[in-house]
Short mmCIF file of C-alpha atoms in Angstrom, two decimals:
data_model
loop_
_atom_site.label_atom_id
_atom_site.label_comp_id
_atom_site.label_asym_id
_atom_site.label_seq_id
_atom_site.Cartn_x
_atom_site.Cartn_y
_atom_site.Cartn_z
CA UNK Y 1 9.56 4.75 0.76
CA UNK Y 2 10.76 6.00 -2.58
CA UNK Y 3 10.96 9.63 -1.44
CA UNK Y 4 12.94 8.55 1.62
CA UNK Y 5 15.34 6.48 -0.51
CA UNK Y 6 15.74 9.44 -2.88
CA UNK Y 7 16.44 11.83 0.00
CA UNK Y 8 19.15 9.45 1.22
CA UNK Y 9 20.60 9.17 -2.31
CA UNK Y 10 20.86 12.98 -2.40
CA UNK Y 11 22.47 13.00 1.08
CA UNK Y 12 19.59 15.06 2.47
CA UNK Y 13 19.11 12.48 5.23
CA UNK Y 14 21.25 9.78 6.83
CA UNK Y 15 19.22 6.78 8.00
CA UNK Y 16 16.28 8.37 9.84
CA UNK Y 17 13.90 11.19 9.03
CA UNK Y 18 10.62 12.87 9.90
CA UNK Y 19 8.59 14.64 7.23
CA UNK Y 20 5.13 15.92 6.44
CA UNK Y 21 3.22 14.62 3.41
CA UNK Y 22 -0.27 15.47 2.18
CA UNK Y 23 -1.71 12.92 4.65
CA UNK Y 24 0.24 14.15 7.67
CA UNK Y 25 3.43 13.45 9.63
CA UNK Y 26 5.62 10.44 8.90
CA UNK Y 27 8.73 8.86 10.37
CA UNK Y 28 11.07 6.64 8.36
CA UNK Y 29 14.34 4.84 8.73
CA UNK Y 30 16.57 2.91 6.37
CA UNK Y 31 18.51 -0.16 7.44
CA UNK Y 32 20.27 -2.51 4.99
CA UNK Y 33 18.41 -0.89 2.04
CA UNK Y 34 15.01 -1.61 3.62
CA UNK Y 35 12.87 1.45 4.25
CA UNK Y 36 10.52 1.33 7.22
CA UNK Y 37 7.90 4.04 6.88
CA UNK Y 38 5.32 4.88 9.51
CA UNK Y 39 1.94 5.32 7.86
CA UNK Y 40 -1.07 7.21 9.18
CA UNK Y 41 -3.38 5.70 11.78
CA UNK Y 42 -6.51 4.12 10.31
CA UNK Y 43 -9.71 4.50 12.29
CA UNK Y 44 -12.36 3.66 9.71
CA UNK Y 45 -12.57 0.42 7.75
CA UNK Y 46 -15.84 -0.14 5.91
CA UNK Y 47 -16.58 -3.80 5.24
CA UNK Y 48 -18.99 -4.33 2.34
CA UNK Y 49 -20.40 -7.60 0.99
CA UNK Y 50 -17.59 -8.18 -1.56
CA UNK Y 51 -15.04 -5.54 -0.71
CA UNK Y 52 -13.47 -3.35 1.97
CA UNK Y 53 -12.97 0.41 1.73
CA UNK Y 54 -10.51 2.43 3.78
CA UNK Y 55 -8.30 5.52 3.71
CA UNK Y 56 -4.60 4.90 4.29
CA UNK Y 57 -3.30 8.17 2.86
CA UNK Y 58 -5.65 7.91 -0.10
CA UNK Y 59 -8.84 6.00 -0.81
CA UNK Y 60 -8.59 2.22 -1.33
CA UNK Y 61 -11.08 -0.40 -2.48
CA UNK Y 62 -9.85 -3.91 -1.52
CA UNK Y 63 -11.33 -7.01 -3.13
CA UNK Y 64 -10.39 -10.68 -2.84
CA UNK Y 65 -10.26 -12.54 -6.16
CA UNK Y 66 -9.18 -15.97 -7.30
CA UNK Y 67 -6.47 -16.53 -9.93
CA UNK Y 68 -4.88 -13.11 -9.40
CA UNK Y 69 -2.18 -13.98 -11.95
CA UNK Y 70 -4.73 -13.91 -14.79
CA UNK Y 71 -7.16 -11.39 -13.31
CA UNK Y 72 -8.04 -8.43 -15.62
CA UNK Y 73 -6.70 -5.77 -13.25
CA UNK Y 74 -6.82 -2.93 -15.77
CA UNK Y 75 -10.40 -3.51 -16.96
CA UNK Y 76 -11.93 -4.30 -13.57
CA UNK Y 77 -9.82 -1.72 -11.73
CA UNK Y 78 -10.79 1.09 -14.09
CA UNK Y 79 -14.48 0.26 -13.76
CA UNK Y 80 -14.36 0.14 -9.93
CA UNK Y 81 -12.10 3.21 -9.65
CA UNK Y 82 -14.62 5.27 -11.61
CA UNK Y 83 -17.61 3.95 -9.63
CA UNK Y 84 -16.51 6.10 -6.66
CA UNK Y 85 -17.25 9.83 -6.57
CA UNK Y 86 -14.30 12.15 -7.16
CA UNK Y 87 -11.46 11.80 -6.45
CA UNK Y 88 -12.18 8.11 -7.02
CA UNK Y 89 -10.39 5.21 -5.40
CA UNK Y 90 -7.35 3.05 -5.93
CA UNK Y 91 -8.35 -0.58 -6.41
CA UNK Y 92 -6.46 -3.49 -4.86
CA UNK Y 93 -7.10 -7.05 -5.97
CA UNK Y 94 -5.92 -9.66 -3.46
CA UNK Y 95 -5.29 -13.39 -3.37
CA UNK Y 96 -4.59 -15.09 -0.05
CA UNK Y 97 -1.44 -17.24 -0.11
CA UNK Y 98 -1.43 -18.33 3.55
CA UNK Y 99 -2.49 -17.01 6.97
CA UNK Y 100 -0.31 -13.90 6.81
CA UNK Y 101 0.64 -13.58 3.12
CA UNK Y 102 -1.53 -11.87 0.51
CA UNK Y 103 -0.51 -11.25 -3.09
CA UNK Y 104 -1.66 -7.83 -4.35
CA UNK Y 105 -2.14 -6.16 -7.72
CA UNK Y 106 -3.23 -2.51 -7.78
CA UNK Y 107 -4.96 -0.20 -10.24
CA UNK Y 108 -3.98 3.34 -9.25
CA UNK Y 109 -6.01 6.46 -9.85
CA UNK Y 110 -3.95 9.24 -11.39
CA UNK Y 111 -1.75 6.69 -13.12
CA UNK Y 112 -4.97 5.13 -14.50
CA UNK Y 113 -3.31 1.76 -14.87
CA UNK Y 114 -1.81 -1.08 -12.90
CA UNK Y 115 1.37 -0.21 -11.01
CA UNK Y 116 4.17 -2.44 -9.76
CA UNK Y 117 3.61 -1.48 -6.11
CA UNK Y 118 1.44 0.83 -4.02
CA UNK Y 119 2.42 1.47 -0.40
CA UNK Y 120 -0.91 2.85 0.71
CA UNK Y 121 -2.54 -0.02 -1.19
CA UNK Y 122 -0.71 -2.84 0.57
CA UNK Y 123 -1.32 -1.03 3.85
CA UNK Y 124 -5.05 -1.01 3.06
CA UNK Y 125 -4.92 -4.70 2.13
CA UNK Y 126 -3.15 -5.71 5.36
CA UNK Y 127 -5.66 -3.82 7.47
CA UNK Y 128 -8.64 -5.09 5.43
CA UNK Y 129 -7.48 -8.71 5.73
CA UNK Y 130 -7.12 -8.29 9.49
CA UNK Y 131 -10.48 -6.53 9.84
CA UNK Y 132 -12.27 -9.32 7.92
CA UNK Y 133 -10.47 -12.07 9.89
CA UNK Y 134 -8.60 -13.44 6.88
CA UNK Y 135 -5.56 -13.14 9.14
CA UNK Y 136 -5.11 -12.72 12.86
CA UNK Y 137 -1.50 -11.59 12.43
CA UNK Y 138 -0.45 -7.99 12.92
CA UNK Y 139 2.52 -8.56 10.60
CA UNK Y 140 1.47 -9.23 7.01
CA UNK Y 141 3.61 -10.14 3.97
CA UNK Y 142 2.45 -8.67 0.67
CA UNK Y 143 4.09 -9.77 -2.57
CA UNK Y 144 3.40 -7.26 -5.35
CA UNK Y 145 4.46 -7.12 -9.00
CA UNK Y 146 7.50 -5.05 -8.03
CA UNK Y 147 8.75 -7.17 -5.11
CA UNK Y 148 7.89 -8.00 -1.52
CA UNK Y 149 6.50 -5.59 1.04
CA UNK Y 150 5.45 -5.99 4.67
CA UNK Y 151 2.97 -4.15 6.85
CA UNK Y 152 2.81 -4.30 10.64
CA UNK Y 153 0.40 -2.57 12.98
CA UNK Y 154 -1.24 -2.48 16.39
CA UNK Y 155 -5.02 -2.89 16.48
CA UNK Y 156 -7.19 -1.83 19.41
CA UNK Y 157 -11.00 -1.76 19.12
CA UNK Y 158 -10.88 -1.40 15.33
CA UNK Y 159 -8.32 1.43 15.40
CA UNK Y 160 -5.03 0.66 13.62
CA UNK Y 161 -1.97 2.49 14.96
CA UNK Y 162 1.81 2.08 14.74
CA UNK Y 163 1.27 1.15 11.10
CA UNK Y 164 4.60 0.52 9.36
CA UNK Y 165 5.25 -0.26 5.71
CA UNK Y 166 8.56 -1.99 5.05
CA UNK Y 167 10.36 -2.83 1.86
CA UNK Y 168 13.10 -1.85 -0.56
CA UNK Y 169 13.01 1.05 -3.00
CA UNK Y 170 15.16 0.66 -6.10
CA UNK Y 171 16.31 3.36 -8.48
CA UNK Y 172 15.05 2.49 -11.92
CA UNK Y 173 15.75 5.69 -13.86
CA UNK Y 174 18.14 8.60 -13.89
CA UNK Y 175 17.82 11.55 -16.21
CA UNK Y 176 19.18 15.01 -16.87
CA UNK Y 177 17.49 18.11 -18.21
CA UNK Y 178 19.45 20.82 -19.98
CA UNK Y 179 18.01 24.29 -19.50
#
């Protein structure tokens, strides 16, 4: 979403684009400052006793917790992230708000800390919550520290297609380098 918003800011695109990222082809469009980004199809969702693991462009561990507001995301996330073999896993902690709303906080590998939002993370959460029957909706709302995101998808025999991540992307910094 952020790359698409940046491309529009630089007038590289208008309101629609196709591009290739490290995880494959993507389509995106911007309407009223909301970016709708088609994510990769997800065909493997591993449900464990206390967590779900899936790949939505990168590896994601999804775990439901209570009292997400006060949950030690950094400490628990770092421990779980490093329990996976290289390259490790992002870790998403989730609290269910209602049938189709799940609050998410994410510890991201590479950043090695909690981030305000993770697109592949909320995508993993939406799919994991559907796979584990926490929701029967194919349109999930996901409040994160940085705002509100949405994920929609089509599910057929455990295969998730037409996966779209929707939400705003705001410019938070501008800088110049003199060479």
